[in-house]
Short mmCIF file of C-alpha atoms and ligand atoms in Angstrom, two decimals:
data_model
loop_
_atom_site.label_atom_id
_atom_site.label_comp_id
_atom_site.label_asym_id
_atom_site.label_seq_id
_atom_site.Cartn_x
_atom_site.Cartn_y
_atom_site.Cartn_z
CA MET A 1 -21.06 31.75 -1.08
CA ALA A 2 -19.08 28.24 0.14
CA VAL A 3 -20.78 25.23 -1.66
CA LYS A 4 -21.15 22.21 0.77
CA TYR A 5 -20.58 19.00 -0.86
CA ASN A 6 -21.63 15.53 0.74
CA TRP A 7 -18.61 12.70 0.75
CA ALA A 8 -19.10 9.03 1.26
CA THR A 9 -16.28 7.22 2.26
CA TYR A 10 -15.54 3.57 0.80
CA GLY A 11 -13.27 2.00 3.19
CA VAL A 12 -12.56 2.53 7.11
CA GLY A 13 -8.99 1.13 7.36
CA VAL A 14 -5.80 3.08 8.62
CA ILE A 15 -6.02 6.04 6.17
CA GLY A 16 -10.05 6.24 6.35
CA HIS A 17 -9.44 7.04 9.67
CA GLN A 18 -7.30 9.87 9.15
CA LEU A 19 -9.54 11.32 6.45
CA ALA A 20 -12.68 11.16 8.89
CA GLU A 21 -10.53 12.68 11.59
CA ALA A 22 -9.35 15.53 9.13
CA MET A 23 -12.81 16.34 8.10
CA ASN A 24 -13.83 16.31 11.97
CA SER A 25 -11.10 18.45 12.71
CA LEU A 26 -12.13 21.18 10.05
CA GLY A 27 -15.71 21.33 11.81
CA GLY A 28 -17.26 19.08 8.82
CA SER A 29 -17.88 15.58 8.91
CA LEU A 30 -18.30 12.72 5.87
CA TYR A 31 -21.97 12.37 4.94
CA SER A 32 -21.80 8.51 4.79
CA VAL A 33 -19.95 5.39 4.81
CA GLY A 34 -19.82 2.11 3.46
CA ASN A 35 -17.53 -0.64 4.07
CA ARG A 36 -17.01 -4.62 3.06
CA THR A 37 -17.46 -5.58 6.53
CA TYR A 38 -20.72 -3.76 7.75
CA ASP A 39 -19.81 -3.91 11.51
CA LYS A 40 -17.04 -1.69 11.21
CA ALA A 41 -18.74 0.95 9.28
CA VAL A 42 -21.35 1.28 11.91
CA LYS A 43 -18.39 1.68 14.22
CA PHE A 44 -16.59 3.95 11.96
CA ALA A 45 -19.77 6.19 11.70
CA ARG A 46 -20.22 6.27 15.59
CA GLU A 47 -17.02 7.52 16.17
CA TYR A 48 -16.94 10.35 13.35
CA GLY A 49 -20.52 11.18 13.81
CA ILE A 50 -21.53 10.06 10.74
CA ASN A 51 -25.19 9.88 9.86
CA LYS A 52 -25.53 7.21 7.21
CA VAL A 53 -24.11 3.66 7.12
CA TYR A 54 -24.80 1.63 3.92
CA LYS A 55 -25.72 -2.02 4.40
CA ASP A 56 -23.94 -2.64 0.94
CA PRO A 57 -21.38 0.03 0.33
CA GLU A 58 -22.43 -0.13 -3.60
CA GLU A 59 -25.50 1.66 -2.44
CA MET A 60 -23.38 4.78 -2.26
CA PHE A 61 -23.19 4.97 -6.12
CA THR A 62 -26.69 5.54 -6.44
CA ASP A 63 -27.19 7.68 -3.21
CA PRO A 64 -28.63 10.95 -5.03
CA ASP A 65 -27.37 12.99 -1.85
CA VAL A 66 -23.81 11.79 -2.39
CA ASP A 67 -21.57 14.30 -4.46
CA ILE A 68 -18.09 13.00 -3.87
CA ILE A 69 -16.73 9.26 -3.08
CA TYR A 70 -13.39 8.73 -1.45
CA ILE A 71 -12.25 5.44 -1.93
CA SER A 72 -9.80 3.99 0.63
CA THR A 73 -9.53 0.07 -0.28
CA PRO A 74 -6.31 -1.73 -1.34
CA HIS A 75 -4.89 -0.77 -4.99
CA ASN A 76 -6.44 -3.70 -6.92
CA THR A 77 -10.14 -2.64 -6.01
CA HIS A 78 -9.51 1.16 -6.91
CA ILE A 79 -10.67 0.84 -10.69
CA ASP A 80 -13.88 -1.06 -10.44
CA ILE A 81 -14.86 1.12 -7.41
CA LEU A 82 -13.89 4.48 -9.16
CA LYS A 83 -15.52 3.18 -12.31
CA LYS A 84 -18.92 2.69 -10.91
CA ALA A 85 -18.68 5.90 -8.92
CA ILE A 86 -18.24 8.01 -12.17
CA ALA A 87 -20.52 6.40 -14.16
CA ASN A 88 -22.95 7.27 -11.50
CA GLY A 89 -21.95 11.09 -11.47
CA LYS A 90 -20.01 11.27 -8.46
CA HIS A 91 -16.64 12.95 -8.09
CA VAL A 92 -13.77 10.85 -6.92
CA LEU A 93 -11.10 11.18 -4.65
CA CYS A 94 -9.17 7.89 -4.65
CA GLU A 95 -5.91 6.62 -2.73
CA LYS A 96 -2.68 5.94 -4.08
CA SER A 97 -1.87 4.28 -6.21
CA ILE A 98 -5.17 5.31 -7.90
CA THR A 99 -4.93 2.46 -10.34
CA LEU A 100 -2.59 -0.57 -10.92
CA ASN A 101 -0.98 0.82 -14.21
CA SER A 102 -1.62 3.50 -17.10
CA ASP A 103 -4.10 1.64 -19.04
CA GLU A 104 -6.25 1.47 -16.12
CA LEU A 105 -5.84 5.16 -15.67
CA ALA A 106 -6.50 6.12 -19.13
CA GLU A 107 -9.81 4.47 -18.95
CA ALA A 108 -10.72 6.27 -15.68
CA VAL A 109 -9.58 9.78 -16.87
CA GLU A 110 -11.59 9.27 -20.31
CA LEU A 111 -14.79 8.05 -18.10
CA ALA A 112 -14.26 10.84 -16.08
CA GLY A 113 -14.17 13.14 -19.06
CA LYS A 114 -17.38 11.83 -20.34
CA ASN A 115 -19.39 12.10 -17.28
CA HIS A 116 -17.93 15.57 -16.38
CA VAL A 117 -16.70 14.68 -13.04
CA VAL A 118 -13.63 15.18 -11.16
CA LEU A 119 -11.21 12.10 -10.64
CA ALA A 120 -8.31 12.81 -8.22
CA GLU A 121 -5.46 10.85 -6.37
CA ALA A 122 -4.98 11.41 -2.67
CA MET A 123 -1.19 12.03 -3.36
CA THR A 124 -0.01 14.27 -0.29
CA ILE A 125 3.08 15.60 -2.60
CA TYR A 126 0.86 17.75 -4.78
CA HIS A 127 -0.92 19.34 -2.03
CA MET A 128 1.66 19.81 0.84
CA PRO A 129 2.35 23.73 0.78
CA ILE A 130 6.24 23.06 1.18
CA TYR A 131 6.23 21.74 -2.52
CA ARG A 132 4.78 25.09 -4.24
CA LYS A 133 7.22 27.36 -1.80
CA LEU A 134 10.10 25.33 -3.21
CA ASN A 135 8.96 25.87 -7.00
CA GLU A 136 8.79 29.70 -6.19
CA ILE A 137 12.70 29.48 -4.97
CA ILE A 138 13.60 27.33 -7.91
CA ALA A 139 11.99 29.65 -10.30
CA GLU A 140 13.85 32.71 -8.85
CA GLY A 141 17.01 31.11 -10.62
CA LYS A 142 19.50 31.14 -7.83
CA LEU A 143 20.20 27.60 -7.70
CA GLY A 144 20.53 27.22 -11.50
CA PRO A 145 19.51 24.36 -13.64
CA LEU A 146 18.30 21.01 -12.00
CA LYS A 147 20.73 18.21 -12.53
CA LEU A 148 19.73 15.18 -10.37
CA ILE A 149 17.29 13.73 -7.80
CA GLN A 150 17.56 11.17 -5.25
CA MET A 151 14.94 9.44 -3.31
CA ASN A 152 15.07 6.82 -0.32
CA PHE A 153 11.99 5.36 0.94
CA GLY A 154 12.20 2.36 3.41
CA SER A 155 9.47 1.22 5.43
CA TYR A 156 9.61 -2.06 7.84
CA LYS A 157 6.36 -4.12 6.96
CA ASP A 158 5.74 -7.43 8.90
CA TRP A 159 6.95 -10.28 7.00
CA ASP A 160 3.38 -11.63 6.35
CA MET A 161 2.79 -12.27 2.93
CA ASN A 162 -1.09 -12.16 3.44
CA ASN A 163 -1.06 -8.24 4.41
CA ARG A 164 -1.77 -5.94 1.61
CA PHE A 165 2.03 -5.00 1.28
CA PHE A 166 3.28 -8.22 0.22
CA ASN A 167 -0.12 -10.18 -0.97
CA ARG A 168 0.05 -10.05 -4.70
CA ASN A 169 -3.64 -10.57 -4.97
CA LEU A 170 -4.13 -7.20 -3.34
CA ALA A 171 -1.54 -5.44 -5.53
CA GLY A 172 1.33 -5.31 -2.86
CA GLY A 173 4.90 -4.36 -3.43
CA ALA A 174 7.19 -1.37 -2.76
CA MET A 175 6.40 0.25 -6.10
CA LEU A 176 2.88 0.81 -5.65
CA ASP A 177 2.71 1.21 -2.09
CA ILE A 178 5.53 3.74 -1.31
CA GLY A 179 7.11 4.03 -4.97
CA VAL A 180 4.40 6.48 -5.97
CA TYR A 181 5.39 8.98 -3.33
CA ALA A 182 8.74 9.16 -4.77
CA LEU A 183 7.81 9.24 -8.39
CA SER A 184 5.35 11.82 -7.80
CA PHE A 185 8.12 13.88 -5.94
CA VAL A 186 10.47 13.17 -8.97
CA ARG A 187 7.77 14.54 -11.47
CA TRP A 188 7.08 17.58 -9.31
CA PHE A 189 10.67 18.92 -9.74
CA MET A 190 11.69 17.32 -12.99
CA THR A 191 10.98 19.73 -15.75
CA GLU A 192 10.40 17.20 -18.35
CA THR A 193 8.75 13.48 -18.42
CA PRO A 194 11.64 11.06 -18.11
CA ASP A 195 11.70 8.92 -21.30
CA LYS A 196 14.34 6.55 -20.10
CA MET A 197 14.18 4.07 -17.37
CA ALA A 198 16.46 1.28 -15.77
CA THR A 199 15.27 -0.78 -12.97
CA GLN A 200 16.51 -3.41 -10.70
CA VAL A 201 14.19 -5.76 -8.42
CA ARG A 202 14.30 -7.99 -5.18
CA LEU A 203 11.14 -10.02 -4.80
CA ALA A 204 9.23 -11.15 -1.67
CA PRO A 205 8.00 -14.93 -1.77
CA THR A 206 4.70 -13.88 -3.09
CA GLY A 207 6.65 -12.43 -6.39
CA VAL A 208 5.79 -8.72 -5.75
CA ASP A 209 8.70 -6.22 -5.54
CA GLU A 210 10.10 -6.09 -1.87
CA GLN A 211 12.92 -3.73 -3.00
CA ALA A 212 12.92 -1.91 -6.06
CA SER A 213 15.39 0.74 -7.55
CA MET A 214 14.96 3.14 -10.58
CA LEU A 215 16.87 5.30 -12.56
CA LEU A 216 15.23 7.85 -14.73
CA MET A 217 16.66 10.51 -17.27
CA ASN A 218 14.50 12.89 -19.61
CA GLU A 219 15.36 14.82 -22.61
CA LYS A 220 17.36 17.57 -20.84
CA GLN A 221 19.58 14.83 -19.01
CA GLU A 222 18.00 15.51 -15.80
CA MET A 223 18.45 12.46 -13.70
CA ALA A 224 16.75 10.67 -10.77
CA THR A 225 17.30 7.66 -8.58
CA ILE A 226 14.68 6.06 -6.61
CA ILE A 227 15.43 3.07 -3.91
CA LEU A 228 12.46 1.62 -2.26
CA SER A 229 12.10 -1.04 0.47
CA LEU A 230 9.21 -2.72 2.32
CA HIS A 231 11.30 -4.69 5.09
CA ALA A 232 14.18 -2.36 5.71
CA LYS A 233 13.88 1.15 7.01
CA GLN A 234 15.33 4.01 5.29
CA PRO A 235 14.80 7.73 5.75
CA LYS A 236 11.90 9.23 3.84
CA ARG A 237 14.66 11.49 1.95
CA GLY A 238 14.56 13.69 -0.99
CA THR A 239 17.68 15.49 -2.35
CA ILE A 240 17.25 17.87 -5.16
CA SER A 241 20.56 19.12 -6.88
CA PHE A 242 21.05 22.08 -8.94
CA GLU A 243 24.42 23.66 -10.69
CA HIS A 244 24.52 26.16 -7.79
CA GLY A 245 23.07 24.18 -4.33
CA TYR A 246 20.94 21.31 -3.21
CA ILE A 247 17.72 20.77 -1.43
CA GLU A 248 17.21 18.20 1.18
CA ILE A 249 13.57 17.29 2.38
CA TYR A 250 12.86 14.48 4.96
CA GLU A 251 9.46 12.93 5.58
CA TYR A 252 8.63 13.83 2.06
CA PRO A 253 5.09 12.34 1.50
CA ARG A 254 3.68 14.83 4.57
CA GLY A 255 6.98 17.33 4.46
CA ASP A 256 6.46 20.69 6.01
CA GLU A 257 10.16 21.66 6.09
CA ALA A 258 13.33 21.68 3.65
CA VAL A 259 16.98 22.78 4.01
CA ILE A 260 18.69 24.25 1.06
CA THR A 261 22.49 24.47 0.85
CA TYR A 262 24.14 27.09 -1.78
CA THR A 263 27.21 25.60 -2.70
CA ASP A 264 28.86 28.54 -3.95
CA ASP A 265 29.39 29.99 -0.32
CA GLY A 266 28.18 26.97 1.66
CA HIS A 267 25.30 28.96 3.26
CA THR A 268 22.17 27.00 4.34
CA GLU A 269 18.77 28.44 4.54
CA LYS A 270 15.66 26.75 6.32
CA ILE A 271 12.38 26.64 4.45
CA THR A 272 8.92 25.89 6.38
CA ALA A 273 5.36 25.48 5.11
CA GLY A 274 2.42 23.87 6.06
CA ALA A 275 2.13 21.27 8.88
CA THR A 276 2.88 17.67 8.53
CA GLU A 277 0.26 16.69 11.42
CA GLU A 278 -2.47 18.56 9.07
CA ALA A 279 -1.63 16.86 5.97
CA LEU A 280 -4.93 15.72 4.89
CA GLN A 281 -6.56 19.26 5.21
CA LYS A 282 -6.85 22.03 3.18
CA PRO A 283 -3.52 23.94 2.98
CA GLU A 284 -5.29 27.26 3.58
CA MET A 285 -6.76 25.69 6.86
CA ASN A 286 -3.34 24.92 8.24
CA GLY A 287 -2.77 26.90 11.69
CA ASP A 288 -5.56 27.91 13.96
CA SER A 289 -6.25 24.17 14.67
CA SER A 290 -7.55 24.93 18.16
CA THR A 291 -10.74 26.40 16.96
CA ARG A 292 -11.03 23.62 14.79
CA ARG A 293 -10.70 20.82 17.62
CA LYS A 294 -13.11 22.55 19.54
CA LYS A 295 -15.73 22.28 16.77
CA TYR A 296 -14.80 18.91 16.25
CA GLU A 297 -15.17 18.03 19.96
CA LYS A 298 -18.87 19.37 19.66
CA LYS A 299 -19.67 17.26 16.42
CA ARG A 300 -18.30 14.20 18.32
CA GLN A 301 -21.19 14.58 20.38
CA ARG A 302 -23.90 14.75 17.69
CA SER A 303 -26.18 11.67 17.27
CA TYR A 304 -26.22 9.14 14.44
CA ARG A 305 -28.60 7.15 12.38
CA PHE A 306 -28.39 4.27 10.23
N1 NAP B 401 -2.25 8.66 1.35
C1 NAP B 401 -1.81 8.06 2.55
O1 NAP B 401 -1.08 8.85 2.92
C2 NAP B 401 -2.03 6.88 2.50
C3 NAP B 401 -1.62 6.35 3.49
C4 NAP B 401 -1.85 4.92 3.92
C5 NAP B 401 -2.63 4.09 3.08
N2 NAP B 401 -2.90 4.97 1.83
C6 NAP B 401 -3.67 4.13 0.73
O2 NAP B 401 -5.11 3.89 1.14
C7 NAP B 401 -5.58 2.63 1.06
C8 NAP B 401 -5.80 1.69 1.92
O3 NAP B 401 -4.66 1.69 2.99
P1 NAP B 401 -4.98 1.24 4.45
O4 NAP B 401 -3.58 1.19 4.95
O5 NAP B 401 -5.94 1.98 5.11
O6 NAP B 401 -5.78 -0.09 4.37
P2 NAP B 401 -6.27 -1.12 5.44
O7 NAP B 401 -6.11 -0.36 6.68
O8 NAP B 401 -6.08 -2.36 5.23
O9 NAP B 401 -7.97 -0.68 5.06
C9 NAP B 401 -8.29 -1.31 3.82
C10 NAP B 401 -9.98 -1.07 3.95
O10 NAP B 401 -10.49 -1.79 2.56
C11 NAP B 401 -11.35 -2.70 2.79
N3 NAP B 401 -11.18 -3.56 1.80
C12 NAP B 401 -10.02 -4.56 1.83
N4 NAP B 401 -10.39 -5.47 0.79
C13 NAP B 401 -11.31 -5.04 0.14
C14 NAP B 401 -11.94 -5.34 -0.90
N5 NAP B 401 -11.54 -6.95 -1.77
N6 NAP B 401 -13.09 -5.06 -1.42
C15 NAP B 401 -13.76 -3.75 -1.01
N7 NAP B 401 -12.89 -3.27 0.15
C16 NAP B 401 -11.81 -4.04 0.91
C17 NAP B 401 -11.07 -3.11 4.24
O11 NAP B 401 -12.32 -3.49 4.71
P3 NAP B 401 -12.75 -4.61 5.99
O12 NAP B 401 -12.94 -3.58 7.09
O13 NAP B 401 -13.68 -5.36 5.50
O14 NAP B 401 -11.25 -5.61 5.88
C18 NAP B 401 -10.59 -1.80 4.84
O15 NAP B 401 -12.24 -0.82 5.17
C19 NAP B 401 -4.38 1.84 -0.13
O16 NAP B 401 -4.49 2.11 -1.60
C20 NAP B 401 -3.14 2.76 0.57
O17 NAP B 401 -2.11 2.82 -0.59
C21 NAP B 401 -2.75 5.94 1.52
#
């Protein structure tokens, strides 16, 4: 029998809306919502048919009916929020970057272990079906051993030093905002953890990394390059090169298509799996979106209380 969990969301920004939309389109709904600005939480609840809004978002930590807390506030706030959630026995799905550094993450993981709860980062790379499919193809061995990986990610953000992309107090910078996608991709395909790294950075006036580049290598001498920019567009492109071919994947954070070129004879193969527009939904639910949308429309008509 399927178990139903009650999800609370902390934060109602851009990605918070996408999660609520995804829940609704699967025929479900978030259980409750809390936000720094209460009025926005009220509006959000109305939009997505959520029954409960907290005056103070911290009330969700001690709400006995909440099972899972989804955190979608800026990076610098994650550690405090997730520690309070975990200490109160709530499972946590936290937006990327889950923490600002590995010390914070180690502390959070230890706390989650002590409290017997699941702590997960909302990193799409690890959940898009295309990545599992590519691993199956790589495991067949036709491409040969992995040699190198090249990653681009460039996002043009307004030159506003107060927004979360450039504001140092909100843990801005390319690495924490978009670099984590590229690094997660690299870690998915590299067969061992990289143990050598060289970096270069161009700083924004606030001191955060406006542009960053990394060169990584592991003991097997598999190499990866990552180049990031927050004020210059680049294609979101990943290339994985093996002895007998290479894989290209575009829009990789939510990718659903890759092209493999087998270099011994030059033939190519297009691989598809999952659906970019359904990236925040369960992979096995990809497909049949019309049924879900009908349910979602019904759900939107439901009343709410707070
Ligand atoms: N997985 C993905 O595909 C994806 C995509 C985009 C973003 N993200 C991640 O999601 C997080 C939020 O990004 P976003 O683009 O949704 O941001 P956003 O639109 O700026 O929304 C930020 C939310 O956090 C709240 N907030 C801001 N400062 C806060 C503070 N000091 N304490 C508590 N709450 C605070 C805001 O509340 P107010 O309403 O009061 O301002 C708002 O609800 C970031 O970690 C980002 O990296 C993930």
